[in-house]
XYZ file of C-alpha atoms in Angstrom:
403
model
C -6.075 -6.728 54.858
C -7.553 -8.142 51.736
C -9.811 -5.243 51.069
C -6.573 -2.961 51.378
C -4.493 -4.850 48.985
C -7.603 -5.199 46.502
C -7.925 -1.151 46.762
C -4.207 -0.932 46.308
C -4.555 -2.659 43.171
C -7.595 -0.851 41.852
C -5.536 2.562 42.541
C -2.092 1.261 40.801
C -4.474 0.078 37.666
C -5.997 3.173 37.757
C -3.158 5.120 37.880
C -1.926 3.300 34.955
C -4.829 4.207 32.710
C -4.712 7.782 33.844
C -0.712 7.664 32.401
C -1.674 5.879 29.279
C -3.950 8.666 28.284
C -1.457 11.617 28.338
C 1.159 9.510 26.571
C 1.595 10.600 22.707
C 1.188 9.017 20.086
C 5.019 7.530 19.815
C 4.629 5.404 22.945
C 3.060 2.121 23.081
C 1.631 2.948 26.101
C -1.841 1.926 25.324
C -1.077 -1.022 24.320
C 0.795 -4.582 25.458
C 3.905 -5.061 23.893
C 4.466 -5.832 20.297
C 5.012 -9.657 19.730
C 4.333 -12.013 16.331
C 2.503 -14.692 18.273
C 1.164 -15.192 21.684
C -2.544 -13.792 22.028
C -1.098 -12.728 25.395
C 0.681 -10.062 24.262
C -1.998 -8.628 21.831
C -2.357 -5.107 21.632
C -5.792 -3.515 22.116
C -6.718 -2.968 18.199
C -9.735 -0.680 19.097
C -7.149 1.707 20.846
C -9.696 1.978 23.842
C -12.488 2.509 21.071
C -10.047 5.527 19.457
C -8.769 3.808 16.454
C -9.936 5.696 13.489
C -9.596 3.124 11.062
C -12.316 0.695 13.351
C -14.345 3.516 13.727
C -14.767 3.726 10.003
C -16.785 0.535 10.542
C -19.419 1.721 12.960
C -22.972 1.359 13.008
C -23.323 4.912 12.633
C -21.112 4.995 9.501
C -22.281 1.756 8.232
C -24.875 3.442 5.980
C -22.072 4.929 3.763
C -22.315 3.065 0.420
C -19.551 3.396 -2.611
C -19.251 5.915 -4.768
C -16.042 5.305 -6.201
C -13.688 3.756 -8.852
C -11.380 0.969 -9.191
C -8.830 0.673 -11.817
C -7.090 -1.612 -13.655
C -3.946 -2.590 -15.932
C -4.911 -4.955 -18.677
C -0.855 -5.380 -19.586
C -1.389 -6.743 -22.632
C 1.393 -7.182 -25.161
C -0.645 -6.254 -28.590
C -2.282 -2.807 -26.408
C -1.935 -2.382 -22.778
C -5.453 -0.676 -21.363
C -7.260 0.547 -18.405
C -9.722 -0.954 -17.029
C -12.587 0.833 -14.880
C -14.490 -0.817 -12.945
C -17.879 0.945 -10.898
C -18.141 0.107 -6.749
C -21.974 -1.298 -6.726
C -23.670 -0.407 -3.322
C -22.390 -3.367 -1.731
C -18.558 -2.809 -2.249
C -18.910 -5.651 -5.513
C -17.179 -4.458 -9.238
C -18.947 -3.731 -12.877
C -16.735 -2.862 -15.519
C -17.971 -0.036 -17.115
C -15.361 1.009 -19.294
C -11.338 0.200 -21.243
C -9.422 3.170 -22.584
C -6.075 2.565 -24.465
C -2.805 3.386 -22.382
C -1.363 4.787 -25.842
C 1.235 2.047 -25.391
C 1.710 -1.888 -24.733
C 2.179 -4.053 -22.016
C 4.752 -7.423 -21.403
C 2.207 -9.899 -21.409
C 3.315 -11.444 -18.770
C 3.791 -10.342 -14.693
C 6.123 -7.802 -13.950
C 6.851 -8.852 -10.335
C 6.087 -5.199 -9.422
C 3.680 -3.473 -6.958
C 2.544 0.604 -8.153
C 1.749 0.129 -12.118
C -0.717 2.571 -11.215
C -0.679 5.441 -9.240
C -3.501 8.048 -9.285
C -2.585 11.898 -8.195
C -3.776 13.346 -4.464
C -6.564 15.083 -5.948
C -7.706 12.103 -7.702
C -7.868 14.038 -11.089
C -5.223 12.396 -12.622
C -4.254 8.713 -13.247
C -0.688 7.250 -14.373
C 0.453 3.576 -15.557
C 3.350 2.518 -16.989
C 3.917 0.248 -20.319
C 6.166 -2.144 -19.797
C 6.211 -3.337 -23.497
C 7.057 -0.059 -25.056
C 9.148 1.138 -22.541
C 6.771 4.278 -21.881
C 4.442 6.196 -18.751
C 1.246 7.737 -19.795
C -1.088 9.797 -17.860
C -4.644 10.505 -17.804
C -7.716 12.636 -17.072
C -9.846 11.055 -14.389
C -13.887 12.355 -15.938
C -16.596 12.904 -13.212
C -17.872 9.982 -14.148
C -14.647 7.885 -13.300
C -13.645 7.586 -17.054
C -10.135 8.504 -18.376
C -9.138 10.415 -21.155
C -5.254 10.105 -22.412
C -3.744 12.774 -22.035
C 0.790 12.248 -22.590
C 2.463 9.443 -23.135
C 6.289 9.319 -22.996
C 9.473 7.268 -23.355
C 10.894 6.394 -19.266
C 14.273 6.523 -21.090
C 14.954 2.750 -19.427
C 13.439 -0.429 -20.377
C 10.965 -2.361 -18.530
C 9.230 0.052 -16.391
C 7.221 -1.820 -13.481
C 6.421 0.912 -10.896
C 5.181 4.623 -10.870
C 5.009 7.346 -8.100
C 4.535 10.717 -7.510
C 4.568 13.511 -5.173
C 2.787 16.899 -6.546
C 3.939 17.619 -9.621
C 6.767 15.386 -9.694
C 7.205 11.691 -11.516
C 9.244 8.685 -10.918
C 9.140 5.436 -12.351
C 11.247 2.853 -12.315
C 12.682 0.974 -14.953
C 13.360 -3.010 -13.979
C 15.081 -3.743 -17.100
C 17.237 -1.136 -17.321
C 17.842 -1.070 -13.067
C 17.083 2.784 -13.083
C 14.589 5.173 -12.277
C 13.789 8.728 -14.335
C 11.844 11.422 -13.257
C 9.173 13.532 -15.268
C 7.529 17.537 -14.278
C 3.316 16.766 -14.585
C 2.635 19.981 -16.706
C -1.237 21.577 -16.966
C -3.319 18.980 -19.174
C -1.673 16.053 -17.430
C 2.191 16.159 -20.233
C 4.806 14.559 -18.838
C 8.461 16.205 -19.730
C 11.795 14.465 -18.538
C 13.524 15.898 -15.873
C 17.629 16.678 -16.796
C 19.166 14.524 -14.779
C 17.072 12.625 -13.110
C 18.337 8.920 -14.381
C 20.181 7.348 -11.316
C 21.207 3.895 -11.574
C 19.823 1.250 -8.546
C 22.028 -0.717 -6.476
C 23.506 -3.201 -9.449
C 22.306 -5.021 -12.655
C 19.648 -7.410 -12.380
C 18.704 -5.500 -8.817
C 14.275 -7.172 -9.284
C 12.948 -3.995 -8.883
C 9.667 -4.275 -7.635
C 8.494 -0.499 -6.396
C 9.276 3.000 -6.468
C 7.209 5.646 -3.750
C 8.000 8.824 -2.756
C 8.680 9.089 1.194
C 5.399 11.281 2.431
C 7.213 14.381 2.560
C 8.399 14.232 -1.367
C 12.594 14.456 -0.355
C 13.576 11.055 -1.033
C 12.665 7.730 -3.206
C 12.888 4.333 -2.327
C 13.152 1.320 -4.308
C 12.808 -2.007 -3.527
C 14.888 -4.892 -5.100
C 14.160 -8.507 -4.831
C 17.393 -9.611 -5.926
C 19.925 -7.795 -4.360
C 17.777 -7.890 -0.695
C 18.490 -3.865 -0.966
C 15.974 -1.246 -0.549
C 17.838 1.777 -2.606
C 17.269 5.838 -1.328
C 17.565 8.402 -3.913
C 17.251 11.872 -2.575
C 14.764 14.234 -4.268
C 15.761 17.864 -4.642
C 13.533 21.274 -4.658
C 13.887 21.078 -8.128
C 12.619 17.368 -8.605
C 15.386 16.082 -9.367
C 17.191 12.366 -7.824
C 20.271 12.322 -6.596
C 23.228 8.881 -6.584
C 21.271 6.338 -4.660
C 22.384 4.480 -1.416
C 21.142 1.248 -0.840
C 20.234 -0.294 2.928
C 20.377 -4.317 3.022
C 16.129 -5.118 4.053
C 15.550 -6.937 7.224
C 13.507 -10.006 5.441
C 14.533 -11.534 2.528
C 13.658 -10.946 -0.892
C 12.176 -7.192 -0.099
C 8.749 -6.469 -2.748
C 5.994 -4.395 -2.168
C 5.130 -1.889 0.284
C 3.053 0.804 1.612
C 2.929 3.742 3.919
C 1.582 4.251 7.380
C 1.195 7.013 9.372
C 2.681 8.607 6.989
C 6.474 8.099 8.994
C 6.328 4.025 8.094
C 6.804 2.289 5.394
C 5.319 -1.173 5.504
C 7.625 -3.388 3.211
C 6.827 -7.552 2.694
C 9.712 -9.974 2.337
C 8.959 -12.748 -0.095
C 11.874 -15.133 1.307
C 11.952 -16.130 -2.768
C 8.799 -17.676 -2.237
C 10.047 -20.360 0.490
C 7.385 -22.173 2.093
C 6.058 -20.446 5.482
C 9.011 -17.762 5.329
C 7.231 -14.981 4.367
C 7.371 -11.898 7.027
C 6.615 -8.383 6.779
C 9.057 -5.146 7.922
C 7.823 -2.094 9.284
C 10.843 0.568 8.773
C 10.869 3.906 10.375
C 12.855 7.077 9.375
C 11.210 7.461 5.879
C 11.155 10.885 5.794
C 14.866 11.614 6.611
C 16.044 8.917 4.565
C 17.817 6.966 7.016
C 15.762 3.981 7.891
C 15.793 1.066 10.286
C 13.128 -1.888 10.959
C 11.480 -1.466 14.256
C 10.873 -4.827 15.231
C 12.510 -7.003 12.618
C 10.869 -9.202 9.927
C 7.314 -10.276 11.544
C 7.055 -13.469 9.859
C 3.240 -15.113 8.944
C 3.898 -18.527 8.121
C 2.803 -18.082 4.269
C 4.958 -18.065 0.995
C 5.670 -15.502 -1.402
C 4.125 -12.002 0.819
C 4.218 -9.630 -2.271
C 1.835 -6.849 -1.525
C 1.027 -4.335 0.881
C -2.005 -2.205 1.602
C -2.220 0.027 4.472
C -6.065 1.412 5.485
C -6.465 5.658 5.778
C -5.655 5.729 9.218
C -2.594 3.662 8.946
C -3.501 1.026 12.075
C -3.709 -2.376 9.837
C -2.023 -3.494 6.658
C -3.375 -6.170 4.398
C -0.298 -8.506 3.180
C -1.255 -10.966 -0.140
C 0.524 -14.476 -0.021
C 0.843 -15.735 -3.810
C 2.140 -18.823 -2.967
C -0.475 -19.343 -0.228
C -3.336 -17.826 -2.064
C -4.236 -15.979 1.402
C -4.233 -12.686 2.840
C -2.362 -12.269 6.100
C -3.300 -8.717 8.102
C -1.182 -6.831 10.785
C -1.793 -4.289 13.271
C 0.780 -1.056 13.468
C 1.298 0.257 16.852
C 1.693 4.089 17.382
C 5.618 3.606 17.004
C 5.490 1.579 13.598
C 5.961 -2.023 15.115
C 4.526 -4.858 13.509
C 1.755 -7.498 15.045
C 0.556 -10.159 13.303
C -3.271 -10.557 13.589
C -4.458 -13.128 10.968
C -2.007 -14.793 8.838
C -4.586 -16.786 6.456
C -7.747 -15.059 5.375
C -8.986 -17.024 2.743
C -8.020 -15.211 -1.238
C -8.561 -16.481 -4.792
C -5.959 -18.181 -6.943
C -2.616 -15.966 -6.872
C -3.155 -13.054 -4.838
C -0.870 -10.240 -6.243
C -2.253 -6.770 -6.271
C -4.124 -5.708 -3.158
C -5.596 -1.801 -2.277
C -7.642 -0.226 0.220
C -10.582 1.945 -1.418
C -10.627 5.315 -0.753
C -13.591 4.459 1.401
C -11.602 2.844 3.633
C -14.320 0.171 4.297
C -13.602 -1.926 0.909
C -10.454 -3.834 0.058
C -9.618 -5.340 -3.321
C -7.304 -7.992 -4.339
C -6.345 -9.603 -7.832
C -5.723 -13.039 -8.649
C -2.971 -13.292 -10.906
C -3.752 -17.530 -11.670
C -7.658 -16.753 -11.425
C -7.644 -14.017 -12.867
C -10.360 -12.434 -10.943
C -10.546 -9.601 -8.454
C -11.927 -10.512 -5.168
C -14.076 -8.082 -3.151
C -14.096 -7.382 0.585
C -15.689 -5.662 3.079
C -13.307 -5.174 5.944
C -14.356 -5.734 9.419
C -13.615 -5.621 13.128
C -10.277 -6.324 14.198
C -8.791 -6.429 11.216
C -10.409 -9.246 9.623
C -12.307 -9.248 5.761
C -15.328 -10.302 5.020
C -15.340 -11.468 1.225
C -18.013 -10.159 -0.639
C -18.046 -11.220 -4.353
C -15.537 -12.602 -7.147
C -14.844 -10.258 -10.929
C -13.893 -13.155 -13.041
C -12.657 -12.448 -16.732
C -10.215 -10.480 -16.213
C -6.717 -9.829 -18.975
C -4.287 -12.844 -18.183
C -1.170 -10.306 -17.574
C -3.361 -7.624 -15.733
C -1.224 -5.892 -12.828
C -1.680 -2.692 -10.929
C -4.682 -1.459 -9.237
C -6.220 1.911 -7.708
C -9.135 3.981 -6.203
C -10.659 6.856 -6.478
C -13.512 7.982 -5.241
């Protein structure tokens, strides 16, 4: 009787596996439920050894070194730059070059995420000047230099966050609690788009970020002090229509990123409250009627600002300001949120993190250090630090990668 039962279980487990691997990728099938704590309930991260973004890290690939770029706003309120910086072999930073934005920074943080945004292609770069009220673009060299190519007025003051989706613009403007839209002509101009100003939820809204949903029909916004996250959608034309605004499931809504390219991946700053930081994973992003899949996921850290999602869109990185740590999440197949480690160790200030294009190296900034720590990521979601750029502009913001 024994041996029966232990063959019945062997066939019902077996059955189950059999199930699990005909299941698409919108089930949660092969894995255990979501859940924010409980080791229990942890879902298999190596996605029975399919996950993309952990194959990236093995042995066979592990010879792949850098070649790529990481760049940098300086912000600065006398002339806002670029910075470039080289990826050694080891995934560590050399600066190897600053080119003038053609206009000036605040000085100071912009409480933003997406000062930089660099086209699909990676031949094109754009920042925003938050001093002169102006978005520039530029040529992105073989050699990972820039040349300046346009640099025009956002019509709005206090622009904190560019995106763009072909040859289509947005920024928008904090101080003004609008966004404007701009046609990327051949040799990187930027001309206004009639029309395109639309006004965010109300005045002193905190913008924080602007992004295009993957598909290029709608914007999203969010703004830290209305707790909104504000839809504008994008005709074939380019051009924004009235915005709607959804209240965000987490308080004090900041930076965000997308995954799988149906998710966006937003983190709720609770206004920098002590252990009340969470992270949202929202789903409908491409129809432009959204709703958070499993809620706020908290992490126990203050002040979650910014989001970086790797290629394959299985783990985001979430920086902690308040904390000065690094919290990471898995994302199941349906967009839900689990929380893997909420503390891996950052410099002074986290603000600004990004995924290289590599997908193997992840960089953050230190706004109170100002320094930019490198990291290797590893198994499971975890980083491995690697080395610390010190010396960096006091007000730098914004970050990217090209490789």
């Amino acid at each position: 009787m024994k041996n029966l039962k232990m063959m019945l279980t062997a066939l019902i487990l077996f059955s189950a596996v059999i199930f699990s691997s005909c299941s698409n990728e919108d089930s949660n099938s092969l894995l255990l439920s979501p859940n924010s704590t409980g080791s229990s309930n942890a879902p298999d991260l190596s996605e029975e050894g399919k996950n993309p973004d952990e194959l990236d890290l093995s042995e066979e690939n592990d010879h792949r070194n850098p070649r790529g770029y990481i760049y940098l706003q300086s912000n600065d309120a006398t002339q806002n730059s670029i910075l470039v910086f080289k990826q050694n072999l080891n995934g560590s930073l050399i600066l190897q070059s600053t080119i003038s934005s053609g206009g000036i920074g605040s000085g100071g943080g912009l409480g933003n995420q997406g000062a930089i945004a660099t086209s699909k292609n990676e031949k094109w770069l754009f920042a925003v000047n938050a001093g002169s009220n102006s978005v520039s673009s530029f040529r992105i060299t073989n050699s990972g230099n820039l040349n300046l190519a346009s640099t025009i007025s956002t019509s709005g003051i206090r622009p904190v966050s560019v995106t763009l989706h072909n040859r289509i613009l947005y920024v928008v403007n904090a101080g003004s609690d609008d966004i404007s839209g701009f046609r990327i002509g051949n040799g990187g101009t930027l001309t206004a788009i009639n029309g395109s100003i639309q006004s965010l939820s109300s005045s002193g809204s905190g913008a924080a970020q602007i992004s295009f949903s993957p598909n290029g029909r709608y914007l999203y916004v969010t703004e830290k002090g209305t707790n909104n996250i504000s839809i504008f959608p994008v005709n074939n034309q380019g051009v924004a229509g009235a915005g709607t605004s959804t209240p965000s499931t987490g308080q004090t809504p900041f930076g965000f990123d997308i995954a799988r390219d149906r998710y966006m991946i937003v983190t709720n700053a609770a206004g920098g409250a002590a252990g009340q930081s969470s992270a949202t994973s929202y789903n409908g992003i491409n129809s432009g009627n959204i709703s958070a899949v499993n809620g706020a996921v908290g992490n126990n850290q203050a002040a979650a600002c910014w989001a970086a999602v790797t290629k394959y869109g299985r783990f985001v990185y979430v920086t902690n300001t308040a904390s000065n740590n690094i919290s990471s999440y898995y994302i199941f197949p349906n967009g839900a949120l689990f929380l893997i480690n909420p503390d891996i160790t950052a410099g002074n200030g986290p603000t600004e993190i990004i995924v290289a294009d590599d997908n193997i190296f992840v960089y953050a900034l230190n706004s109170a250090s100002h320094t930019i720590t490198s990291y290797r990521r590893s198994l499971l979601g975890n980083l491995v630090e690697i080395s610390t750029t010190s010396g960096l502009p006091n007000a730098a913001t914004g970050i990217a990668s090209v490789k």
